[in-house]
Coordinates of C-alpha atoms and ligand atoms in Angstrom, one line a residue:
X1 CA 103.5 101.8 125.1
X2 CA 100.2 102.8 123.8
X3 CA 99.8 104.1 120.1
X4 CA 97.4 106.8 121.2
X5 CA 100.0 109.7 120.9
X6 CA 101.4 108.2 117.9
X7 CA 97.6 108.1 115.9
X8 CA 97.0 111.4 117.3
X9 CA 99.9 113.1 115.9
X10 CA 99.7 111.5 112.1
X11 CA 95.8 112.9 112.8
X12 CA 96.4 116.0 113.3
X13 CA 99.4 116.2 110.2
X14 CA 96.9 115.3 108.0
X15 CA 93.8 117.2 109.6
X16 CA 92.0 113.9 109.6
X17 CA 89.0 113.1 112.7
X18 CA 89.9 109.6 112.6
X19 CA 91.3 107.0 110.3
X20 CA 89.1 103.7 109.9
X21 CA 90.8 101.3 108.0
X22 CA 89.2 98.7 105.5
X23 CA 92.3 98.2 103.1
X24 CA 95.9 97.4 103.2
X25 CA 98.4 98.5 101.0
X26 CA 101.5 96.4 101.2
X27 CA 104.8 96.6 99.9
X28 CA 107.1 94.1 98.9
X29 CA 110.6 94.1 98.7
X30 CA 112.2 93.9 102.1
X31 CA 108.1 94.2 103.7
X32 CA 107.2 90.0 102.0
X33 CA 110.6 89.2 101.3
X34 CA 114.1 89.6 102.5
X35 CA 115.1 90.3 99.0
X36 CA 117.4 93.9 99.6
X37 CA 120.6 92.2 100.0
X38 CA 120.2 90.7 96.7
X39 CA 119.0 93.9 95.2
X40 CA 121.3 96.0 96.8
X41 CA 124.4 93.8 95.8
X42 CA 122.9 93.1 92.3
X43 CA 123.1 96.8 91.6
X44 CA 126.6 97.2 93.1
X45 CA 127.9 94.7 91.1
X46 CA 126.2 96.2 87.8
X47 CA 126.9 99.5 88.5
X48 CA 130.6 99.3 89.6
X49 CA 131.4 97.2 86.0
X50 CA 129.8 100.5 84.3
X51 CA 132.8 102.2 86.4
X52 CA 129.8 104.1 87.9
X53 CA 131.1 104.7 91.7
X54 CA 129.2 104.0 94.7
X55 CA 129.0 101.7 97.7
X56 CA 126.4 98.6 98.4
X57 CA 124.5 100.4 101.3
X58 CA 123.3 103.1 99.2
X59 CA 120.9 101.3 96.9
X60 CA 119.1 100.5 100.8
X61 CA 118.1 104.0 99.9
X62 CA 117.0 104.0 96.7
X63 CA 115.0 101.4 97.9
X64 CA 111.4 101.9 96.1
X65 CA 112.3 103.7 93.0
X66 CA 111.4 102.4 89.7
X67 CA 115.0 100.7 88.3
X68 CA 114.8 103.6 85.8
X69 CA 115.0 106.3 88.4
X70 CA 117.8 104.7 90.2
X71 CA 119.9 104.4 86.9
X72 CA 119.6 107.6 85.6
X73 CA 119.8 109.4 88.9
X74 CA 123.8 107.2 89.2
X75 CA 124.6 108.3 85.9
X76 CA 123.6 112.1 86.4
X77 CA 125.9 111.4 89.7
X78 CA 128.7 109.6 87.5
X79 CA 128.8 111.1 84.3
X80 CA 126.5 114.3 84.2
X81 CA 123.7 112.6 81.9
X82 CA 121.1 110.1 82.0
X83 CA 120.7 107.5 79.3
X84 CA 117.9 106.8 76.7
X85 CA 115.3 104.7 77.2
X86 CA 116.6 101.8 75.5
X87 CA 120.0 101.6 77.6
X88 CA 117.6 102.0 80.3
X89 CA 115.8 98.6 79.8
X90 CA 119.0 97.1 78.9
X91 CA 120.7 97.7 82.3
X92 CA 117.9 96.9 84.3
X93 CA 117.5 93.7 82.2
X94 CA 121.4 93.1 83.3
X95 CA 120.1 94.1 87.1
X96 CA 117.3 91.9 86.6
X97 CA 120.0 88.9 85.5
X98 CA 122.6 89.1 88.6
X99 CA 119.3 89.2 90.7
X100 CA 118.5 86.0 89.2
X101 CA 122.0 85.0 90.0
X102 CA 122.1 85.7 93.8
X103 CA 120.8 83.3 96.4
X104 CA 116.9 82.2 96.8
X105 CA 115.0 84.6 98.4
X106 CA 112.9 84.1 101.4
X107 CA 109.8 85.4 102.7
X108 CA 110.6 88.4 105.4
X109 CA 110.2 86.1 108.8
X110 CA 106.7 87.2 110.3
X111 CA 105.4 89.1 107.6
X112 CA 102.8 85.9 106.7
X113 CA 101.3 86.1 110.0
X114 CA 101.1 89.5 109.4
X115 CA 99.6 89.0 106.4
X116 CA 97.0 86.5 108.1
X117 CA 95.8 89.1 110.8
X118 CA 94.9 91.7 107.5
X119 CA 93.1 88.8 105.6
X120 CA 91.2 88.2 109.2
X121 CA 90.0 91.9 109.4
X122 CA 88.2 91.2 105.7
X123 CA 90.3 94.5 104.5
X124 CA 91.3 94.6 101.0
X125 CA 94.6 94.2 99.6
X126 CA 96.5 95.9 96.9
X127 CA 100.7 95.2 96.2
X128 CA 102.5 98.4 95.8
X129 CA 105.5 97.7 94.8
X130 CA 108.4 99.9 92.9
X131 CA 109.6 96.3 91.1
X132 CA 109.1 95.6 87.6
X133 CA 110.9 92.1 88.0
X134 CA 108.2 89.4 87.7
X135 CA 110.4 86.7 89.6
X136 CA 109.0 87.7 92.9
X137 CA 105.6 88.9 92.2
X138 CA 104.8 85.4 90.3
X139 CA 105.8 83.7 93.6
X140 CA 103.6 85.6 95.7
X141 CA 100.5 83.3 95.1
X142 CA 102.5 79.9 96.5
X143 CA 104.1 82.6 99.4
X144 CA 101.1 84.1 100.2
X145 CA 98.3 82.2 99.4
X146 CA 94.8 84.2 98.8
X147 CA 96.3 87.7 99.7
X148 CA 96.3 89.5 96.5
X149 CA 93.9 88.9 93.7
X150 CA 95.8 89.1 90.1
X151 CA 94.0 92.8 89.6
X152 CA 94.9 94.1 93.0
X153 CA 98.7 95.4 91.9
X154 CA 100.3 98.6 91.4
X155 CA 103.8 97.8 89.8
X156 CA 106.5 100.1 88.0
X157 CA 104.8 99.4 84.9
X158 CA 101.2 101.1 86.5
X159 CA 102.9 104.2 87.2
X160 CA 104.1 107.3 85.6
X161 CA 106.2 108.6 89.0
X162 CA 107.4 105.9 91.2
X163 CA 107.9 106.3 95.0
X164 CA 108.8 108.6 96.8
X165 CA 106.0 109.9 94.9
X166 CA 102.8 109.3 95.7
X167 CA 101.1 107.8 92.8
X168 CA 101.3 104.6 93.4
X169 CA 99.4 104.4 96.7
X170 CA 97.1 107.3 95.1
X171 CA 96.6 104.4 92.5
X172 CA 96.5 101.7 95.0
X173 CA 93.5 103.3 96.6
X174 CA 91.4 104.0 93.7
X175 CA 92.1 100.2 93.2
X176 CA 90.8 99.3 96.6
X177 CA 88.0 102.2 96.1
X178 CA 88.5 103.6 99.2
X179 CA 90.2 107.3 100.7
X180 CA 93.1 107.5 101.9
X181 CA 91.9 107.4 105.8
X182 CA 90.4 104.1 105.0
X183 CA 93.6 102.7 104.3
X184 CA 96.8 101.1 106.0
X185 CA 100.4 101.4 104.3
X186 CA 103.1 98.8 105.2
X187 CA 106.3 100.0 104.1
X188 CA 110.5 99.4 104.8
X189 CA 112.4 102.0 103.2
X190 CA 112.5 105.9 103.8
X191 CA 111.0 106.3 99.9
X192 CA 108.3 103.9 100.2
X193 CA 107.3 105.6 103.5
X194 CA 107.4 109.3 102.2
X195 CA 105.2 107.7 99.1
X196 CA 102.4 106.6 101.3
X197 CA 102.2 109.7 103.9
X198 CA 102.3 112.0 100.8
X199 CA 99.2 110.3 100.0
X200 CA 97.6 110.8 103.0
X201 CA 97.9 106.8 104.6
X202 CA 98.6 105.9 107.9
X203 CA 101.9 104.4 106.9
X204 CA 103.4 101.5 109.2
X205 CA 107.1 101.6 109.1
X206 CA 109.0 98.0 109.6
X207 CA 112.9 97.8 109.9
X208 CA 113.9 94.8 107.9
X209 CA 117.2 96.0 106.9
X210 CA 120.1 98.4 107.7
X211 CA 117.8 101.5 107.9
X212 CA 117.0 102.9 111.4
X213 CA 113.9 103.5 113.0
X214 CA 114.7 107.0 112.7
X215 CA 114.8 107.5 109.0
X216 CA 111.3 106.0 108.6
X217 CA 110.0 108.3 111.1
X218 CA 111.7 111.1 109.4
X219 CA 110.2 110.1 106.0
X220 CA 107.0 110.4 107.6
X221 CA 106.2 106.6 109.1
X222 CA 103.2 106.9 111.6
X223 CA 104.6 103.7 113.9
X224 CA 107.4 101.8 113.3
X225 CA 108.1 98.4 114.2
X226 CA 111.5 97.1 114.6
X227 CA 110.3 93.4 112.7
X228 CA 107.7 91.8 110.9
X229 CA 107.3 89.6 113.9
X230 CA 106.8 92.4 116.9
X231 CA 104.2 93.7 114.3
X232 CA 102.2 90.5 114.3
X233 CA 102.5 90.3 117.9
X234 CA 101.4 94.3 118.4
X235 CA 98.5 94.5 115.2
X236 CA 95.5 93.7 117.1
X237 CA 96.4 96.4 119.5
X238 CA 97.6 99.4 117.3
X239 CA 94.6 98.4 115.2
X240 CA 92.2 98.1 118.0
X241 CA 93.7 101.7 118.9
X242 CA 93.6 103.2 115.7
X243 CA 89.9 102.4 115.9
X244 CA 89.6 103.9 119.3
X245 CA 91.7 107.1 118.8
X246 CA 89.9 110.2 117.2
X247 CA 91.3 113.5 116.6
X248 CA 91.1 116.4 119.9
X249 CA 90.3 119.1 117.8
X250 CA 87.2 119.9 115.9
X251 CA 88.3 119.7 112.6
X252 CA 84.6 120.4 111.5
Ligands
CA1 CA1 110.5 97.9 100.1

């Protein structure tokens, strides 16, 4: 399989000539580390104590949104209201805690080398990333040597509108100073995805967790990858053809 048609078509959706990328906008729940089980069964738990009902695989859904979003958009489900602000912070405080309960976290098997071939290309980096839960973001440094500097961040608390929004990739790239056909979005979940293709990034869809291929496509993914690991074996190629690839039309 060549990525030619695949480049082509997110070309001509967003009437670019050509994308050239020289920054990488990475996600990181479920993209760095296999961290949605926890979430998702972190939430359950919370949210089924609050007599709130729902089942574990939808928060795979909700993947992305701030934990604000996610709360108030149960409770409009459950109950026909959101809360205030200050409940807010108190239940995600509680999410944050059975997080902290679950088992350790690991890094998403592949993504480093991943991460490796972006640092190689010289490209800069920026985390994009819907969490406001430090515990993963402080071990990023020891996990991930070198990739992000301290400054290079978009988190929950950077943004007004989280995904499926797009401004935090809008955000990211202003961060990164360059456009948005400069630019490379790695994403795993439907929101995250529609985030970065409403922003006009050549968004890289990887299946880490229960979510099909299909629904990242759907939400607007311009290749998807079935694992972090047939990424890093494929990214010199779709790179080396997204380089290659211009647009048929004269878009002048
Ligand atoms: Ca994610």
């Amino acid at each position: 399989m060549s990525f030619t048609e695949e480049i082509k078509l997110f070309l001509s959706r967003h009437h670019y000539n050509r994308v050239n990328p020289r920054a990488a906008l990475i996600d990181m729940d479920g993209t760095l580390y296999d961290s949605m089980v926890n979430h998702t069964a972190a939430w359950h738990k919370m949210m089924l104590g609050l007599g709130v009902k729902c089942n574990r695989d939808e928060f795979y859904l909700y993947e992305g949104m701030t934990g604000a979003a996610t709360i108030n958009l149960l409770f409009r489900r459950a109950f026909g209201h959101e809360v205030s602000p200050e409940e807010c912070a108190r239940l995600y405080k509680r999410k944050t805690e059975l997080f902290a309960e679950m088992p350790p976290v690991e890094p998403v098997e592949g993504a480093k080398l991943v991460m490796e071939k972006i640092m190689e290309r010289g490209w800069e980096r920026v985390l994009v990333t819907g969490s406001g839960q430090s515990s993963l973001i402080n071990r990023l440094p020891d996990d991930y040597p070198g990739l992000f500097r301290d400054d290079m961040r978009i988190t929950s608390h950077s943004v007004k509108n989280g995904k499926p929004h797009p401004e935090p990739y809008l955000k990211a790239l202003e961060l990164a100073g360059v456009k948005p056909w400069e630019a490379i979005v790695i994403e795993n979940a439907p929101l995250g995805v529609k985030s970065g293709d409403s922003a006009g990034i050549f968004t890289i869809g990887v299946t880490t967790g229960p979510i099909p291929a299909r629904e990242l496509r759907r939400a607007g993914a311009a290749v998807v990858f079935d694992s972090m690991e047939s990424f890093a074996g494929e990214f010199d190629r779709l790179i080396d053809a997204i380089l290659n690839t211009s647009s048929d039309s004269n878009v002048n």
